[in-house]
mmCIF file of C-alpha atoms in Angstrom:
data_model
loop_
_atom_site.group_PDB
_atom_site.id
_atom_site.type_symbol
_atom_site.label_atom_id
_atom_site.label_comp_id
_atom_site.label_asym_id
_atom_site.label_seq_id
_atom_site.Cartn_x
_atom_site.Cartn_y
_atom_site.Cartn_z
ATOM 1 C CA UNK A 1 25.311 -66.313 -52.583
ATOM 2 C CA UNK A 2 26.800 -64.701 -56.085
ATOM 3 C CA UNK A 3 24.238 -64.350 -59.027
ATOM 4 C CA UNK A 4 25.280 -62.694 -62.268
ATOM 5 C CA UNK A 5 23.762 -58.924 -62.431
ATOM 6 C CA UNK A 6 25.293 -56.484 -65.146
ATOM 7 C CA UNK A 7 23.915 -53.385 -65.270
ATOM 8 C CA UNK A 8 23.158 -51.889 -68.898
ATOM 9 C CA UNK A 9 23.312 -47.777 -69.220
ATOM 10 C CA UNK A 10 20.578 -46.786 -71.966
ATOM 11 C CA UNK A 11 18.546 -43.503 -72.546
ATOM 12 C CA UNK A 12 16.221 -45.732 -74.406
ATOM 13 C CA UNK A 13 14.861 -47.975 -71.506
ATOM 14 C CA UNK A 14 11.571 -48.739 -72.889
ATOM 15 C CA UNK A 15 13.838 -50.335 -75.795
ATOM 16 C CA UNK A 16 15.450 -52.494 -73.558
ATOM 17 C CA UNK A 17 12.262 -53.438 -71.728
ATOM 18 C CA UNK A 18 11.095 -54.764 -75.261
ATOM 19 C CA UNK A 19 13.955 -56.750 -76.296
ATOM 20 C CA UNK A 20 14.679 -58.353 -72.777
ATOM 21 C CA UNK A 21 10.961 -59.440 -72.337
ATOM 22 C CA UNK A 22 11.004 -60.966 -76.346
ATOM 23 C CA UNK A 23 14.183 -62.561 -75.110
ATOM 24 C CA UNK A 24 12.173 -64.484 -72.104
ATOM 25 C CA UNK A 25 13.581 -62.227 -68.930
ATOM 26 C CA UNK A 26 10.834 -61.637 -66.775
ATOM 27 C CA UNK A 27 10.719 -57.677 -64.611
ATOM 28 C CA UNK A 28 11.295 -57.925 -61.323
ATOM 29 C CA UNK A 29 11.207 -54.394 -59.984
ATOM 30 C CA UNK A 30 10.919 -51.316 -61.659
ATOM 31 C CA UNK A 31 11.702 -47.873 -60.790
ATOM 32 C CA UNK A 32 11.325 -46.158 -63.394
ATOM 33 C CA UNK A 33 15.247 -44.963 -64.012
ATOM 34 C CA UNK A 34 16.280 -48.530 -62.524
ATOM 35 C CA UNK A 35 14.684 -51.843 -63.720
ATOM 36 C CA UNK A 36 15.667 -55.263 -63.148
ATOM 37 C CA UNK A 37 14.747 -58.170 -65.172
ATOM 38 C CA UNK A 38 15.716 -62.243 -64.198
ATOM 39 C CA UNK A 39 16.187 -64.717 -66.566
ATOM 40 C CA UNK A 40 16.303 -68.512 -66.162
ATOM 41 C CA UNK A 41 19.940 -67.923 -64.730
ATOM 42 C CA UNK A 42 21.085 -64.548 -63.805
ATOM 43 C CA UNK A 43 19.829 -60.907 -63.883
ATOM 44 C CA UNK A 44 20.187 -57.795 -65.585
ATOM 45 C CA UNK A 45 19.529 -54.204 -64.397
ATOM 46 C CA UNK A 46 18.687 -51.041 -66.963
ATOM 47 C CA UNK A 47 20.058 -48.134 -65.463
ATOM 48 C CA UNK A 48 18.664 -44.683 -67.198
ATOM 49 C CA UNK A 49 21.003 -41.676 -68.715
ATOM 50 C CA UNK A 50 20.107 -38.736 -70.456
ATOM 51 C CA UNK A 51 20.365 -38.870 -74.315
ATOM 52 C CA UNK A 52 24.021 -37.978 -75.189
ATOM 53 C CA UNK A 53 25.533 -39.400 -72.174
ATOM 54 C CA UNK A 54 29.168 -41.152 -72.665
ATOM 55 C CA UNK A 55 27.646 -44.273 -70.534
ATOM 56 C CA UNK A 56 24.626 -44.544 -73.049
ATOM 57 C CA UNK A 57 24.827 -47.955 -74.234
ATOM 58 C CA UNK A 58 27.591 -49.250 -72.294
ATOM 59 C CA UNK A 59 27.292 -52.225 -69.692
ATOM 60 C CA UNK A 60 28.803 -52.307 -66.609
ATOM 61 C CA UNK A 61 29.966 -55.968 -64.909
ATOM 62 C CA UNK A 62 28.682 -56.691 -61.635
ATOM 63 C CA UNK A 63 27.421 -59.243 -59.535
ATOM 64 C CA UNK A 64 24.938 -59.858 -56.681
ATOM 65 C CA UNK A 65 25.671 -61.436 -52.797
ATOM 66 C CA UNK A 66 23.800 -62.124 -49.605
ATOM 67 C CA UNK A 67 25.901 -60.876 -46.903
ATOM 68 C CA UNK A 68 28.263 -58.037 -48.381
ATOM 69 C CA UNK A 69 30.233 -57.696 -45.094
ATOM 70 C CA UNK A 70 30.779 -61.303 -45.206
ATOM 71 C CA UNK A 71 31.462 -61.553 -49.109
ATOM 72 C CA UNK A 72 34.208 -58.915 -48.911
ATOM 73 C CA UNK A 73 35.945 -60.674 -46.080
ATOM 74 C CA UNK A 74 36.406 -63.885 -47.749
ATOM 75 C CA UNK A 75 37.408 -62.194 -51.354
ATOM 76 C CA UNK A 76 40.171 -60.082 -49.218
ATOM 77 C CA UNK A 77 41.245 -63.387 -47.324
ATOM 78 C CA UNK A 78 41.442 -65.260 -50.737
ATOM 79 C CA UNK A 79 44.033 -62.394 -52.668
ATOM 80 C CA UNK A 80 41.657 -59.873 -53.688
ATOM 81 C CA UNK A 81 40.991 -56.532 -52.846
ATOM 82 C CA UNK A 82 37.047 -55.917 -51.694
ATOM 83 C CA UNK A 83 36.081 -53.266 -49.767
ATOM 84 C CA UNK A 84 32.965 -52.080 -48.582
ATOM 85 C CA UNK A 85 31.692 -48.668 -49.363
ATOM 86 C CA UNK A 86 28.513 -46.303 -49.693
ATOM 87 C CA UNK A 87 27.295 -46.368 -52.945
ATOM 88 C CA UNK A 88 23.965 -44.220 -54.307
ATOM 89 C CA UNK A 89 21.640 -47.184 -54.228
ATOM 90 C CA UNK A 90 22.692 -48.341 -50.738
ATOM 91 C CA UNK A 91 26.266 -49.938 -49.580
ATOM 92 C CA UNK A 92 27.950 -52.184 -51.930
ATOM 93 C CA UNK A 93 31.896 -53.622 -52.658
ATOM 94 C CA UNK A 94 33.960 -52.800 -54.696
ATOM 95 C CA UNK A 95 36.262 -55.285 -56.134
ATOM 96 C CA UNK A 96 39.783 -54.340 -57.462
ATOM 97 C CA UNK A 97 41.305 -56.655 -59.317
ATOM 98 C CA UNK A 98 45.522 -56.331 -60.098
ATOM 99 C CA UNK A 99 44.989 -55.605 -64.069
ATOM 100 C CA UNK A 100 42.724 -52.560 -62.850
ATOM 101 C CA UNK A 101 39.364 -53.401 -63.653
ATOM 102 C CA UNK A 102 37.192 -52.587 -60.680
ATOM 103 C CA UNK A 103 33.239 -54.553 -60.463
ATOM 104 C CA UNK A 104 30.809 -54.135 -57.905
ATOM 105 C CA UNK A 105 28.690 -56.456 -56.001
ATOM 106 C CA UNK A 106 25.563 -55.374 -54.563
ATOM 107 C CA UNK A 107 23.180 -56.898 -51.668
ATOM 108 C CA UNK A 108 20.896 -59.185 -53.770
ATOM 109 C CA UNK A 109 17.084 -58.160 -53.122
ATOM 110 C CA UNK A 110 15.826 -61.591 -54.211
ATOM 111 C CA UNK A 111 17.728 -65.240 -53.598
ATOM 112 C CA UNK A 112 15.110 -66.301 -55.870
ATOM 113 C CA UNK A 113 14.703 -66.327 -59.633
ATOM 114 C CA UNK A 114 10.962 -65.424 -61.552
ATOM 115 C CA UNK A 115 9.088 -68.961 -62.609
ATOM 116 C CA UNK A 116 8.308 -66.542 -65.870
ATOM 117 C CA UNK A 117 11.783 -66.477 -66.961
ATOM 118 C CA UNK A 118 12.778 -68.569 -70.099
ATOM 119 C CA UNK A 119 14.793 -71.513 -67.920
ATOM 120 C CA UNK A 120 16.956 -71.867 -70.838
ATOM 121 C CA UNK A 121 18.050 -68.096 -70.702
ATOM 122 C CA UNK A 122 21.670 -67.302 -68.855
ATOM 123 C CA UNK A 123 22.733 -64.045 -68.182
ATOM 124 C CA UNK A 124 27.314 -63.809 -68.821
ATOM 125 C CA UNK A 125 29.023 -61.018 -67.884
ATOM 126 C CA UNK A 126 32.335 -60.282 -69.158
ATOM 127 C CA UNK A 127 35.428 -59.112 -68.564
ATOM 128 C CA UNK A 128 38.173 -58.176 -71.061
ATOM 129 C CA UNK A 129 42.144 -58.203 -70.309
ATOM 130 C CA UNK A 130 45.088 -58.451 -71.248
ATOM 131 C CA UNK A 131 45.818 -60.628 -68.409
ATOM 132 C CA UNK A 132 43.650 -64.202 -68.722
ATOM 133 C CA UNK A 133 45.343 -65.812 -65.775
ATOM 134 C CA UNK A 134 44.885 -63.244 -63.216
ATOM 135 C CA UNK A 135 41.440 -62.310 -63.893
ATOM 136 C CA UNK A 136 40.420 -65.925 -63.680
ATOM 137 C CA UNK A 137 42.279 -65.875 -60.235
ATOM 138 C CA UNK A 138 40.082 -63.426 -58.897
ATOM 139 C CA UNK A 139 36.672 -64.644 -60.092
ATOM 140 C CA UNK A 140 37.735 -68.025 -58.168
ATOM 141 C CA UNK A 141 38.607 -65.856 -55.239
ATOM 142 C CA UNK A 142 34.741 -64.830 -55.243
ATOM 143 C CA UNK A 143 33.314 -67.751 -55.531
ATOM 144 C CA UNK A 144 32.883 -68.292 -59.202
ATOM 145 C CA UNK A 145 33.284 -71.948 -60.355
ATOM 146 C CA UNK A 146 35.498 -72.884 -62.769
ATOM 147 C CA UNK A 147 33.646 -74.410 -66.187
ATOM 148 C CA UNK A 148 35.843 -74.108 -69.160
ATOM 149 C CA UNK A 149 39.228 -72.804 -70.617
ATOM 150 C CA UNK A 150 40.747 -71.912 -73.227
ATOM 151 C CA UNK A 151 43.889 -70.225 -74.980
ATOM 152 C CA UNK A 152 41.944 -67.115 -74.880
ATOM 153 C CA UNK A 153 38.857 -67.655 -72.785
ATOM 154 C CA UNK A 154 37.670 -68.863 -69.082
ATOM 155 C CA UNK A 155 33.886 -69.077 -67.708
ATOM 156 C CA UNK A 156 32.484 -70.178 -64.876
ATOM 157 C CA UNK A 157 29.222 -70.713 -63.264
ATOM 158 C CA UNK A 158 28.169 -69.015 -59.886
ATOM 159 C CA UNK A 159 25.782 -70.632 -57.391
ATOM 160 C CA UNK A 160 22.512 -68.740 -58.046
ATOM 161 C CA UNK A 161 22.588 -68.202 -61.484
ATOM 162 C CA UNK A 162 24.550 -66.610 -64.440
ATOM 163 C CA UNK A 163 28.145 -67.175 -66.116
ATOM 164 C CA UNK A 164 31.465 -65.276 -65.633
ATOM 165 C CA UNK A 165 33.207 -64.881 -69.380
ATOM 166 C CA UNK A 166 37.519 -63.743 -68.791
ATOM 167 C CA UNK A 167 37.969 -63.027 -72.370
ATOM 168 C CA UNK A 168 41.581 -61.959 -73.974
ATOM 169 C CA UNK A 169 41.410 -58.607 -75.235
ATOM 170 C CA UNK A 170 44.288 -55.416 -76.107
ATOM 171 C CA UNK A 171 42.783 -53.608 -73.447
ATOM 172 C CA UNK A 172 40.801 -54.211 -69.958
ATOM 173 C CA UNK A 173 37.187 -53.421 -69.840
ATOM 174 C CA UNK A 174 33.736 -54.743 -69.394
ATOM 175 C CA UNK A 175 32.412 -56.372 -72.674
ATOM 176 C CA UNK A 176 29.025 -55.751 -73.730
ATOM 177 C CA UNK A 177 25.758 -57.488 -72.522
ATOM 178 C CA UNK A 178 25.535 -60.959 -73.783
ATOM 179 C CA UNK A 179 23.682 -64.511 -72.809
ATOM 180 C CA UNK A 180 23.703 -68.082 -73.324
ATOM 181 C CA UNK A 181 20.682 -70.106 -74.393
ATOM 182 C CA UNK A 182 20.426 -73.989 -73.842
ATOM 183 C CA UNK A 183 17.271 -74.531 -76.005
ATOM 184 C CA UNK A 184 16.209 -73.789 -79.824
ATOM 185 C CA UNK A 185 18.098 -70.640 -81.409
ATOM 186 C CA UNK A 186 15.871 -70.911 -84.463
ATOM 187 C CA UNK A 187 12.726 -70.533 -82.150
ATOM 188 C CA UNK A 188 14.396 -67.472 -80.647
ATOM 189 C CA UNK A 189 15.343 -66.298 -83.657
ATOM 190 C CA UNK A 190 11.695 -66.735 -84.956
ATOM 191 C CA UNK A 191 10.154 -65.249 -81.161
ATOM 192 C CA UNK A 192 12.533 -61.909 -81.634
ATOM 193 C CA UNK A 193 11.578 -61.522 -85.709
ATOM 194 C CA UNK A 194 7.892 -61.502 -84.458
ATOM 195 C CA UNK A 195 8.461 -59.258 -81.408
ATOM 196 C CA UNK A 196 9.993 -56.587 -84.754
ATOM 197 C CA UNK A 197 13.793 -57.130 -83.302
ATOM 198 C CA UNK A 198 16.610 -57.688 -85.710
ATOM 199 C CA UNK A 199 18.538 -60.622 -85.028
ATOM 200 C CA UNK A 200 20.762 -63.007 -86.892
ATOM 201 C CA UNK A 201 22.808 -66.021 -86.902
ATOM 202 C CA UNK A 202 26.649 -65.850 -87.116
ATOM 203 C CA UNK A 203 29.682 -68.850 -86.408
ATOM 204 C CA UNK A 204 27.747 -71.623 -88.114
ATOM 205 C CA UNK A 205 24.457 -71.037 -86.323
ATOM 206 C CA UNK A 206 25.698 -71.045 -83.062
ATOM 207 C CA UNK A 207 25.561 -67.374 -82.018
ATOM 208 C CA UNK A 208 22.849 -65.152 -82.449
ATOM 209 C CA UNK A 209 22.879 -61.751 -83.061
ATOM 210 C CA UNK A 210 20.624 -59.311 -81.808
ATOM 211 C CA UNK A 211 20.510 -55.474 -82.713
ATOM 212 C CA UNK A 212 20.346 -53.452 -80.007
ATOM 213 C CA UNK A 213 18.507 -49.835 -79.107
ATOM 214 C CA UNK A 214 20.384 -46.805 -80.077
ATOM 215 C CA UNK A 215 22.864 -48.842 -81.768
ATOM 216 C CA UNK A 216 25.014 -52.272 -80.891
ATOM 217 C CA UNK A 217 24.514 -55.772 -80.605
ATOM 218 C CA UNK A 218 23.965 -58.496 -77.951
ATOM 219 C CA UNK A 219 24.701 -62.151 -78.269
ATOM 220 C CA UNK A 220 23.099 -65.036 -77.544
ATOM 221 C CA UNK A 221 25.348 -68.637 -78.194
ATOM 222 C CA UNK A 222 24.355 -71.633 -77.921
ATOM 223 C CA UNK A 223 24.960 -73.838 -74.703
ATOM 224 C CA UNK A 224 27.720 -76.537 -75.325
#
């Protein structure tokens, strides 16, 4: 199993709550300083800070898996460095890839995905670097499933639900918390306007963007 799961950081988690539920994510479990919402493909978790915090409003790449012991054995036997460890929601992996970024995968509560969710709704995580062709490497040695390529890009699809985005960048990091849609921007366009979010359309009406609490944006682009 390997579902997309990024975590978003936010002091303002009722915020969030509003603008993933307009956006047709559907909450799945909800502690209070830890929510978790699916869409049609993929899942997102709000994690809570204090007001002020340097992780306000930053997202955090990660995945989900069945069997961590199992999913750390066969990223390690495929050239990348997993390793299982006690983290402060339960134990996890940690995944260190050879340009430095490090990811976690956690033990998926749910194999399944909410009826609710908008089915044309995909969660994408990405990750930045310097370094397109290794990154890529390791997202196949996951499990991740190669989809499409560019100069300056790769994605793939996992098997239960979200996309992987390698995107070029100066520096590596984890880029901010974005989706695809394969239906009608304009009606989600129109559903955000009426839930009072501020979105709008940029590259020819095939990305949407979407202003985010305390500051930012998401995107939402169109399915190809």
């Amino acid at each position: 199993m390997l579902r997309v799961r990024p975590v978003q950081f936010t002091s303002d988690v009722a915020g969030w709550k509003h603008l993933l539920v307009a956006l047709g994510l559907v909450c799945v479990e909800d502690h209070g300083d830890w929510v978790e919402f699916d869409a049609g493909s993929g899942r997102v978790a709000l994690h809570r800070v204090s007001p002020g915090s340097p992780d306000d409003g930053t997202t955090v790449f990660g995945v989900e898996v069945g069997d961590l012991a199992e999913f750390a054995r066969r990223t390690a036997a495929d050239g990348t460095r997993a390793e299982l460890f006690d983290a402060d929601r339960g134990q996890a992996v940690r995944v260190t890839a050879r340009d430095g970024f490090t990811f976690f995968a956690d033990k998926a509560t749910s194999r399944t995905t909410s009826p609710e969710a908008d089915p044309g709704l995909a969660v994408v995580g990405t990750w930045l670097t310097p370094d397109l062709p290794g990154p890529a490497q390791e997202l196949r040695n996951i499990g991740a499933r190669p989809r499409r390529a560019a100069a300056d890009f790769a994605d793939f699809s996992t098997k239960n639900g979200g996309v992987l985005l390698v995107r070029e960048s100066s520096a590596t990091a984890a880029g901010s918390l974005a989706f695809e849609y394969d239906g009608d921007l304009a009606a989600l366009e129109a559903r955000l306007t009426a839930a009072g979010l501020r979105a709008a359309f940029a590259l020819a009406g095939s990305l949407l963007t979407i202003q985010a609490p305390r500051g930012g944006t998401i995107s939402v682009a169109g399915s190809l």
